[in-house]
Amino acid sequence: SWERHGLVGSEIKLYCLSFSWRWLSEDVSFSWSYKPEAAKDSISIFHFARGQAYVDNKGPFRDRLEFVGNPKRRDGSILIRNLEYNDNGTFTCDAKNPPDIVGRPSSVKLLVFDRVPTRAGVITGAIIGSVLGVVILILALYYLMRFLVARRVLSLSCWLLFLFCSTVEKGKKKSGKEGSQQRQVGVKDVLTYLQLEILES
Amino acid sequence: MLILLFAIVILHIAALVLLFVSTIVNAWVSDNGSTADLWQNCSSSDTGVHCVVGYTGEWIQAVQAMMILSIIFSIISLFLFICQLFTLQKGGRFFLTGTFQILASLFVMSGAIIYTVKYRDWISGDASFGYAYILAWVAFPLALISGLIYVILRKRE
């Protein structure tokens, strides 16, 4: 079943969405029941029938429960305010749309925290996704610029984008000359030995 | 010189293997009998090795992301090297390959630094660093050197 995390003192909306092929009858009903964490029995805390919502008025949720669902959309969600640590437990919603009454009620387990813990993998995925996205964006922009400058769509005197322009110029120079690099002195002489020889295919 | 080509590729693959081993093996921190890494805490007892899910703080997730990103960038760099080997103009530089490999080395460096600074949040007691942690620190200069070699390499006629 589902697990929901709530912060102590804040509010939480518990969803109950039901599905039925039939038209909405006037007798559609929603029932919420609550089973505390260590208990075996559940108590009823909310009931909606015949267009009227009945909230808990003497149980653990009195004055804290509110119906925020939409019966016309088969939505029987409730809102609990001012969460307390004692609210830890399982909430079960039972929706009925007569004569369509055969179904399994859905449960959601509520956990109340001091501080909502970060779920494993959320931040990991976010960092990985954003870094890869930035890299793809930069590469796309770079190749777009090169493409546009090569096709002379953009003028070469693009002083703002001097970086892209200079690399395109270097590429053209390299394809023109046949590997003569007389400007290299010292370290680069050693580095010419590192040049790769590719087998002619 | 095909030997040079092989040597460069072997260096790259060595760095990549170190990154994989460091990320996957459960040996970042070890105490007598129990080890922990970025993903799980394991302890060995008479009945075998039991592992439970590790910590889920923001910083450990950042280290996880850094290690995975370094692996991804190193693999992309290897793929780009093979690509550029066949498509680069004569006298051209493997600039893109080198950039990705250097980025990979920077990512593993950040991951190792974050782990070193923040490991006290997750590990208490007298725990010593395991070999996977050391491999991460070794992979960083290997990947950096490999990336720099790509940047200064030129494709000859």
PDB file of N, CA and C in Angstrom, chain B residues 39-118:
ATOM      1  N   TRP B  39      26.178   2.877  -1.139  1.00  0.00           N
ATOM      2  CA  TRP B  39      24.833   2.348  -1.360  1.00  0.00           C
ATOM      3  C   TRP B  39      24.325   1.510  -0.194  1.00  0.00           C
ATOM      4  N   GLN B  40      25.203   0.730   0.454  1.00  0.00           N
ATOM      5  CA  GLN B  40      24.748  -0.201   1.478  1.00  0.00           C
ATOM      6  C   GLN B  40      25.718  -0.234   2.642  1.00  0.00           C
ATOM      7  N   ASN B  41      25.188  -0.690   3.766  1.00  0.00           N
ATOM      8  CA  ASN B  41      26.065  -1.031   4.886  1.00  0.00           C
ATOM      9  C   ASN B  41      26.000  -2.535   5.060  1.00  0.00           C
ATOM     10  N   CYS B  42      27.154  -3.152   5.037  1.00  0.00           N
ATOM     11  CA  CYS B  42      27.186  -4.604   5.168  1.00  0.00           C
ATOM     12  C   CYS B  42      27.985  -4.991   6.395  1.00  0.00           C
ATOM     13  N   SER B  43      27.532  -6.052   7.037  1.00  0.00           N
ATOM     14  CA  SER B  43      28.301  -6.583   8.161  1.00  0.00           C
ATOM     15  C   SER B  43      28.349  -8.082   8.011  1.00  0.00           C
ATOM     16  N   SER B  44      29.520  -8.630   8.274  1.00  0.00           N
ATOM     17  CA  SER B  44      29.653 -10.074   8.131  1.00  0.00           C
ATOM     18  C   SER B  44      29.633 -10.702   9.513  1.00  0.00           C
ATOM     19  N   SER B  45      28.820 -11.742   9.614  1.00  0.00           N
ATOM     20  CA  SER B  45      28.741 -12.459  10.887  1.00  0.00           C
ATOM     21  C   SER B  45      28.907 -13.940  10.587  1.00  0.00           C
ATOM     22  N   ASP B  46      28.613 -14.769  11.573  1.00  0.00           N
ATOM     23  CA  ASP B  46      28.787 -16.208  11.369  1.00  0.00           C
ATOM     24  C   ASP B  46      27.887 -16.728  10.265  1.00  0.00           C
ATOM     25  N   THR B  47      26.711 -16.110  10.123  1.00  0.00           N
ATOM     26  CA  THR B  47      25.755 -16.632   9.149  1.00  0.00           C
ATOM     27  C   THR B  47      25.996 -16.084   7.743  1.00  0.00           C
ATOM     28  N   GLY B  48      26.959 -15.215   7.592  1.00  0.00           N
ATOM     29  CA  GLY B  48      27.201 -14.682   6.248  1.00  0.00           C
ATOM     30  C   GLY B  48      27.245 -13.170   6.264  1.00  0.00           C
ATOM     31  N   VAL B  49      27.054 -12.615   5.122  1.00  0.00           N
ATOM     32  CA  VAL B  49      27.125 -11.159   4.996  1.00  0.00           C
ATOM     33  C   VAL B  49      25.711 -10.604   4.883  1.00  0.00           C
ATOM     34  N   HIS B  50      25.362  -9.686   5.759  1.00  0.00           N
ATOM     35  CA  HIS B  50      24.047  -9.051   5.704  1.00  0.00           C
ATOM     36  C   HIS B  50      24.205  -7.597   5.313  1.00  0.00           C
ATOM     37  N   CYS B  51      23.432  -7.199   4.345  1.00  0.00           N
ATOM     38  CA  CYS B  51      23.513  -5.818   3.890  1.00  0.00           C
ATOM     39  C   CYS B  51      22.173  -5.138   4.074  1.00  0.00           C
ATOM     40  N   VAL B  52      22.211  -3.919   4.533  1.00  0.00           N
ATOM     41  CA  VAL B  52      20.993  -3.123   4.624  1.00  0.00           C
ATOM     42  C   VAL B  52      21.211  -1.849   3.810  1.00  0.00           C
ATOM     43  N   VAL B  53      20.098  -1.224   3.457  1.00  0.00           N
ATOM     44  CA  VAL B  53      20.183   0.005   2.678  1.00  0.00           C
ATOM     45  C   VAL B  53      20.923   1.052   3.499  1.00  0.00           C
ATOM     46  N   GLY B  54      21.773   1.790   2.805  1.00  0.00           N
ATOM     47  CA  GLY B  54      22.595   2.762   3.515  1.00  0.00           C
ATOM     48  C   GLY B  54      21.857   4.049   3.812  1.00  0.00           C
ATOM     49  N   TYR B  55      22.610   5.093   4.002  1.00  0.00           N
ATOM     50  CA  TYR B  55      22.055   6.376   4.406  1.00  0.00           C
ATOM     51  C   TYR B  55      21.401   7.064   3.226  1.00  0.00           C
ATOM     52  N   THR B  56      20.469   7.933   3.505  1.00  0.00           N
ATOM     53  CA  THR B  56      19.815   8.664   2.426  1.00  0.00           C
ATOM     54  C   THR B  56      19.858  10.157   2.715  1.00  0.00           C
ATOM     55  N   GLY B  57      21.045  10.665   2.977  1.00  0.00           N
ATOM     56  CA  GLY B  57      21.148  12.111   3.167  1.00  0.00           C
ATOM     57  C   GLY B  57      21.391  12.788   1.839  1.00  0.00           C
ATOM     58  N   GLU B  58      21.470  14.125   1.859  1.00  0.00           N
ATOM     59  CA  GLU B  58      21.687  14.849   0.604  1.00  0.00           C
ATOM     60  C   GLU B  58      23.114  14.678   0.125  1.00  0.00           C
ATOM     61  N   TRP B  59      24.084  14.678   1.069  1.00  0.00           N
ATOM     62  CA  TRP B  59      25.489  14.670   0.662  1.00  0.00           C
ATOM     63  C   TRP B  59      25.906  13.319   0.109  1.00  0.00           C
ATOM     64  N   ILE B  60      25.394  12.224   0.689  1.00  0.00           N
ATOM     65  CA  ILE B  60      25.778  10.925   0.152  1.00  0.00           C
ATOM     66  C   ILE B  60      25.180  10.762  -1.241  1.00  0.00           C
ATOM     67  N   GLN B  61      23.994  11.344  -1.457  1.00  0.00           N
ATOM     68  CA  GLN B  61      23.424  11.275  -2.797  1.00  0.00           C
ATOM     69  C   GLN B  61      24.241  12.104  -3.777  1.00  0.00           C
ATOM     70  N   ALA B  62      24.810  13.206  -3.283  1.00  0.00           N
ATOM     71  CA  ALA B  62      25.674  13.999  -4.162  1.00  0.00           C
ATOM     72  C   ALA B  62      26.907  13.185  -4.557  1.00  0.00           C
ATOM     73  N   VAL B  63      27.488  12.443  -3.604  1.00  0.00           N
ATOM     74  CA  VAL B  63      28.661  11.618  -3.938  1.00  0.00           C
ATOM     75  C   VAL B  63      28.268  10.537  -4.940  1.00  0.00           C
ATOM     76  N   GLN B  64      27.104   9.919  -4.734  1.00  0.00           N
ATOM     77  CA  GLN B  64      26.629   8.911  -5.694  1.00  0.00           C
ATOM     78  C   GLN B  64      26.523   9.514  -7.088  1.00  0.00           C
ATOM     79  N   ALA B  65      25.925  10.698  -7.160  1.00  0.00           N
ATOM     80  CA  ALA B  65      25.747  11.339  -8.464  1.00  0.00           C
ATOM     81  C   ALA B  65      27.100  11.642  -9.096  1.00  0.00           C
ATOM     82  N   MET B  66      28.070  12.127  -8.310  1.00  0.00           N
ATOM     83  CA  MET B  66      29.395  12.443  -8.866  1.00  0.00           C
ATOM     84  C   MET B  66      30.065  11.207  -9.427  1.00  0.00           C
ATOM     85  N   MET B  67      29.993  10.083  -8.700  1.00  0.00           N
ATOM     86  CA  MET B  67      30.657   8.868  -9.185  1.00  0.00           C
ATOM     87  C   MET B  67      29.989   8.366 -10.454  1.00  0.00           C
ATOM     88  N   ILE B  68      28.649   8.380 -10.474  1.00  0.00           N
ATOM     89  CA  ILE B  68      27.957   7.907 -11.673  1.00  0.00           C
ATOM     90  C   ILE B  68      28.241   8.822 -12.851  1.00  0.00           C
ATOM     91  N   LEU B  69      28.255  10.123 -12.612  1.00  0.00           N
ATOM     92  CA  LEU B  69      28.553  11.060 -13.701  1.00  0.00           C
ATOM     93  C   LEU B  69      29.966  10.842 -14.230  1.00  0.00           C
ATOM     94  N   SER B  70      30.922  10.564 -13.345  1.00  0.00           N
ATOM     95  CA  SER B  70      32.289  10.353 -13.830  1.00  0.00           C
ATOM     96  C   SER B  70      32.351   9.111 -14.709  1.00  0.00           C
ATOM     97  N   ILE B  71      31.615   8.063 -14.333  1.00  0.00           N
ATOM     98  CA  ILE B  71      31.590   6.862 -15.174  1.00  0.00           C
ATOM     99  C   ILE B  71      30.956   7.170 -16.518  1.00  0.00           C
ATOM    100  N   ILE B  72      29.830   7.891 -16.500  1.00  0.00           N
ATOM    101  CA  ILE B  72      29.140   8.208 -17.754  1.00  0.00           C
ATOM    102  C   ILE B  72      30.042   9.027 -18.666  1.00  0.00           C
ATOM    103  N   PHE B  73      30.696  10.042 -18.110  1.00  0.00           N
ATOM    104  CA  PHE B  73      31.544  10.897 -18.941  1.00  0.00           C
ATOM    105  C   PHE B  73      32.758  10.140 -19.456  1.00  0.00           C
ATOM    106  N   SER B  74      33.302   9.223 -18.669  1.00  0.00           N
ATOM    107  CA  SER B  74      34.449   8.469 -19.155  1.00  0.00           C
ATOM    108  C   SER B  74      34.047   7.539 -20.293  1.00  0.00           C
ATOM    109  N   ILE B  75      32.871   6.936 -20.190  1.00  0.00           N
ATOM    110  CA  ILE B  75      32.404   6.065 -21.271  1.00  0.00           C
ATOM    111  C   ILE B  75      32.135   6.884 -22.526  1.00  0.00           C
ATOM    112  N   ILE B  76      31.510   8.049 -22.350  1.00  0.00           N
ATOM    113  CA  ILE B  76      31.264   8.912 -23.514  1.00  0.00           C
ATOM    114  C   ILE B  76      32.586   9.322 -24.150  1.00  0.00           C
ATOM    115  N   SER B  77      33.590   9.600 -23.319  1.00  0.00           N
ATOM    116  CA  SER B  77      34.883  10.006 -23.840  1.00  0.00           C
ATOM    117  C   SER B  77      35.514   8.884 -24.655  1.00  0.00           C
ATOM    118  N   LEU B  78      35.408   7.637 -24.181  1.00  0.00           N
ATOM    119  CA  LEU B  78      35.957   6.508 -24.933  1.00  0.00           C
ATOM    120  C   LEU B  78      35.265   6.380 -26.286  1.00  0.00           C
ATOM    121  N   PHE B  79      33.947   6.504 -26.261  1.00  0.00           N
ATOM    122  CA  PHE B  79      33.174   6.422 -27.492  1.00  0.00           C
ATOM    123  C   PHE B  79      33.566   7.547 -28.447  1.00  0.00           C
ATOM    124  N   LEU B  80      33.743   8.759 -27.910  1.00  0.00           N
ATOM    125  CA  LEU B  80      34.135   9.908 -28.733  1.00  0.00           C
ATOM    126  C   LEU B  80      35.524   9.711 -29.317  1.00  0.00           C
ATOM    127  N   PHE B  81      36.430   9.081 -28.544  1.00  0.00           N
ATOM    128  CA  PHE B  81      37.778   8.848 -29.050  1.00  0.00           C
ATOM    129  C   PHE B  81      37.733   7.969 -30.295  1.00  0.00           C
ATOM    130  N   ILE B  82      36.955   6.870 -30.205  1.00  0.00           N
ATOM    131  CA  ILE B  82      36.842   5.990 -31.365  1.00  0.00           C
ATOM    132  C   ILE B  82      36.202   6.723 -32.535  1.00  0.00           C
ATOM    133  N   CYS B  83      35.198   7.554 -32.224  1.00  0.00           N
ATOM    134  CA  CYS B  83      34.537   8.348 -33.270  1.00  0.00           C
ATOM    135  C   CYS B  83      35.521   9.296 -33.930  1.00  0.00           C
ATOM    136  N   GLN B  84      36.227  10.083 -33.102  1.00  0.00           N
ATOM    137  CA  GLN B  84      37.123  11.108 -33.633  1.00  0.00           C
ATOM    138  C   GLN B  84      38.320  10.490 -34.326  1.00  0.00           C
ATOM    139  N   LEU B  85      38.675   9.259 -33.973  1.00  0.00           N
ATOM    140  CA  LEU B  85      39.792   8.592 -34.637  1.00  0.00           C
ATOM    141  C   LEU B  85      39.532   8.478 -36.128  1.00  0.00           C
ATOM    142  N   PHE B  86      38.276   8.284 -36.500  1.00  0.00           N
ATOM    143  CA  PHE B  86      37.944   8.083 -37.898  1.00  0.00           C
ATOM    144  C   PHE B  86      37.435   9.332 -38.579  1.00  0.00           C
ATOM    145  N   THR B  87      36.968  10.308 -37.807  1.00  0.00           N
ATOM    146  CA  THR B  87      36.347  11.457 -38.468  1.00  0.00           C
ATOM    147  C   THR B  87      37.165  12.735 -38.353  1.00  0.00           C
ATOM    148  N   LEU B  88      38.182  12.748 -37.525  1.00  0.00           N
ATOM    149  CA  LEU B  88      38.931  13.988 -37.327  1.00  0.00           C
ATOM    150  C   LEU B  88      39.804  14.297 -38.526  1.00  0.00           C
ATOM    151  N   GLN B  89      39.964  15.605 -38.809  1.00  0.00           N
ATOM    152  CA  GLN B  89      40.868  16.001 -39.887  1.00  0.00           C
ATOM    153  C   GLN B  89      42.301  15.737 -39.455  1.00  0.00           C
ATOM    154  N   LYS B  90      43.197  15.607 -40.466  1.00  0.00           N
ATOM    155  CA  LYS B  90      44.604  15.391 -40.160  1.00  0.00           C
ATOM    156  C   LYS B  90      45.154  16.602 -39.417  1.00  0.00           C
ATOM    157  N   GLY B  91      45.893  16.353 -38.364  1.00  0.00           N
ATOM    158  CA  GLY B  91      46.444  17.458 -37.576  1.00  0.00           C
ATOM    159  C   GLY B  91      45.462  17.982 -36.546  1.00  0.00           C
ATOM    160  N   GLY B  92      44.284  17.399 -36.504  1.00  0.00           N
ATOM    161  CA  GLY B  92      43.303  17.859 -35.532  1.00  0.00           C
ATOM    162  C   GLY B  92      43.574  17.293 -34.162  1.00  0.00           C
ATOM    163  N   ARG B  93      42.961  17.911 -33.187  1.00  0.00           N
ATOM    164  CA  ARG B  93      43.165  17.494 -31.803  1.00  0.00           C
ATOM    165  C   ARG B  93      41.925  16.787 -31.286  1.00  0.00           C
ATOM    166  N   PHE B  94      42.167  15.884 -30.358  1.00  0.00           N
ATOM    167  CA  PHE B  94      41.050  15.166 -29.744  1.00  0.00           C
ATOM    168  C   PHE B  94      40.509  16.006 -28.594  1.00  0.00           C
ATOM    169  N   PHE B  95      40.075  17.207 -28.970  1.00  0.00           N
ATOM    170  CA  PHE B  95      39.698  18.142 -27.923  1.00  0.00           C
ATOM    171  C   PHE B  95      38.456  17.681 -27.175  1.00  0.00           C
ATOM    172  N   LEU B  96      37.448  17.236 -27.904  1.00  0.00           N
ATOM    173  CA  LEU B  96      36.189  16.824 -27.277  1.00  0.00           C
ATOM    174  C   LEU B  96      36.411  15.617 -26.373  1.00  0.00           C
ATOM    175  N   THR B  97      37.190  14.638 -26.875  1.00  0.00           N
ATOM    176  CA  THR B  97      37.486  13.468 -26.056  1.00  0.00           C
ATOM    177  C   THR B  97      38.167  13.871 -24.759  1.00  0.00           C
ATOM    178  N   GLY B  98      39.177  14.715 -24.880  1.00  0.00           N
ATOM    179  CA  GLY B  98      39.922  15.135 -23.702  1.00  0.00           C
ATOM    180  C   GLY B  98      39.044  15.899 -22.718  1.00  0.00           C
ATOM    181  N   THR B  99      38.169  16.753 -23.266  1.00  0.00           N
ATOM    182  CA  THR B  99      37.298  17.515 -22.372  1.00  0.00           C
ATOM    183  C   THR B  99      36.439  16.599 -21.523  1.00  0.00           C
ATOM    184  N   PHE B 100      35.818  15.600 -22.168  1.00  0.00           N
ATOM    185  CA  PHE B 100      34.946  14.704 -21.407  1.00  0.00           C
ATOM    186  C   PHE B 100      35.733  13.898 -20.379  1.00  0.00           C
ATOM    187  N   GLN B 101      36.952  13.480 -20.735  1.00  0.00           N
ATOM    188  CA  GLN B 101      37.722  12.688 -19.777  1.00  0.00           C
ATOM    189  C   GLN B 101      38.164  13.563 -18.612  1.00  0.00           C
ATOM    190  N   ILE B 102      38.531  14.823 -18.904  1.00  0.00           N
ATOM    191  CA  ILE B 102      38.929  15.713 -17.807  1.00  0.00           C
ATOM    192  C   ILE B 102      37.732  16.008 -16.905  1.00  0.00           C
ATOM    193  N   LEU B 103      36.565  16.193 -17.520  1.00  0.00           N
ATOM    194  CA  LEU B 103      35.360  16.390 -16.704  1.00  0.00           C
ATOM    195  C   LEU B 103      35.101  15.176 -15.815  1.00  0.00           C
ATOM    196  N   ALA B 104      35.298  13.975 -16.384  1.00  0.00           N
ATOM    197  CA  ALA B 104      35.107  12.771 -15.571  1.00  0.00           C
ATOM    198  C   ALA B 104      36.047  12.780 -14.372  1.00  0.00           C
ATOM    199  N   SER B 105      37.295  13.181 -14.598  1.00  0.00           N
ATOM    200  CA  SER B 105      38.239  13.199 -13.480  1.00  0.00           C
ATOM    201  C   SER B 105      37.834  14.245 -12.452  1.00  0.00           C
ATOM    202  N   LEU B 106      37.296  15.372 -12.901  1.00  0.00           N
ATOM    203  CA  LEU B 106      36.861  16.393 -11.947  1.00  0.00           C
ATOM    204  C   LEU B 106      35.668  15.905 -11.127  1.00  0.00           C
ATOM    205  N   PHE B 107      34.791  15.146 -11.786  1.00  0.00           N
ATOM    206  CA  PHE B 107      33.640  14.630 -11.036  1.00  0.00           C
ATOM    207  C   PHE B 107      34.076  13.648  -9.958  1.00  0.00           C
ATOM    208  N   VAL B 108      35.001  12.737 -10.291  1.00  0.00           N
ATOM    209  CA  VAL B 108      35.398  11.776  -9.276  1.00  0.00           C
ATOM    210  C   VAL B 108      36.170  12.488  -8.172  1.00  0.00           C
ATOM    211  N   MET B 109      36.892  13.553  -8.533  1.00  0.00           N
ATOM    212  CA  MET B 109      37.582  14.319  -7.490  1.00  0.00           C
ATOM    213  C   MET B 109      36.576  14.967  -6.558  1.00  0.00           C
ATOM    214  N   SER B 110      35.522  15.591  -7.119  1.00  0.00           N
ATOM    215  CA  SER B 110      34.516  16.225  -6.251  1.00  0.00           C
ATOM    216  C   SER B 110      33.846  15.192  -5.361  1.00  0.00           C
ATOM    217  N   GLY B 111      33.530  14.033  -5.943  1.00  0.00           N
ATOM    218  CA  GLY B 111      32.880  13.003  -5.145  1.00  0.00           C
ATOM    219  C   GLY B 111      33.750  12.563  -3.990  1.00  0.00           C
ATOM    220  N   ALA B 112      35.032  12.327  -4.274  1.00  0.00           N
ATOM    221  CA  ALA B 112      35.926  11.880  -3.216  1.00  0.00           C
ATOM    222  C   ALA B 112      36.100  12.965  -2.148  1.00  0.00           C
ATOM    223  N   ILE B 113      36.168  14.224  -2.589  1.00  0.00           N
ATOM    224  CA  ILE B 113      36.346  15.309  -1.615  1.00  0.00           C
ATOM    225  C   ILE B 113      35.114  15.425  -0.719  1.00  0.00           C
ATOM    226  N   ILE B 114      33.919  15.392  -1.350  1.00  0.00           N
ATOM    227  CA  ILE B 114      32.692  15.501  -0.544  1.00  0.00           C
ATOM    228  C   ILE B 114      32.631  14.355   0.459  1.00  0.00           C
ATOM    229  N   TYR B 115      32.988  13.139   0.010  1.00  0.00           N
ATOM    230  CA  TYR B 115      32.926  12.000   0.919  1.00  0.00           C
ATOM    231  C   TYR B 115      33.897  12.178   2.065  1.00  0.00           C
ATOM    232  N   THR B 116      35.117  12.636   1.740  1.00  0.00           N
ATOM    233  CA  THR B 116      36.118  12.807   2.790  1.00  0.00           C
ATOM    234  C   THR B 116      35.655  13.808   3.833  1.00  0.00           C
ATOM    235  N   VAL B 117      35.014  14.900   3.368  1.00  0.00           N
ATOM    236  CA  VAL B 117      34.631  15.942   4.309  1.00  0.00           C
ATOM    237  C   VAL B 117      33.433  15.519   5.152  1.00  0.00           C
ATOM    238  N   LYS B 118      32.509  14.789   4.522  1.00  0.00           N
ATOM    239  CA  LYS B 118      31.232  14.551   5.184  1.00  0.00           C
ATOM    240  C   LYS B 118      31.073  13.154   5.780  1.00  0.00           C
TER     241      LYS B 118
END
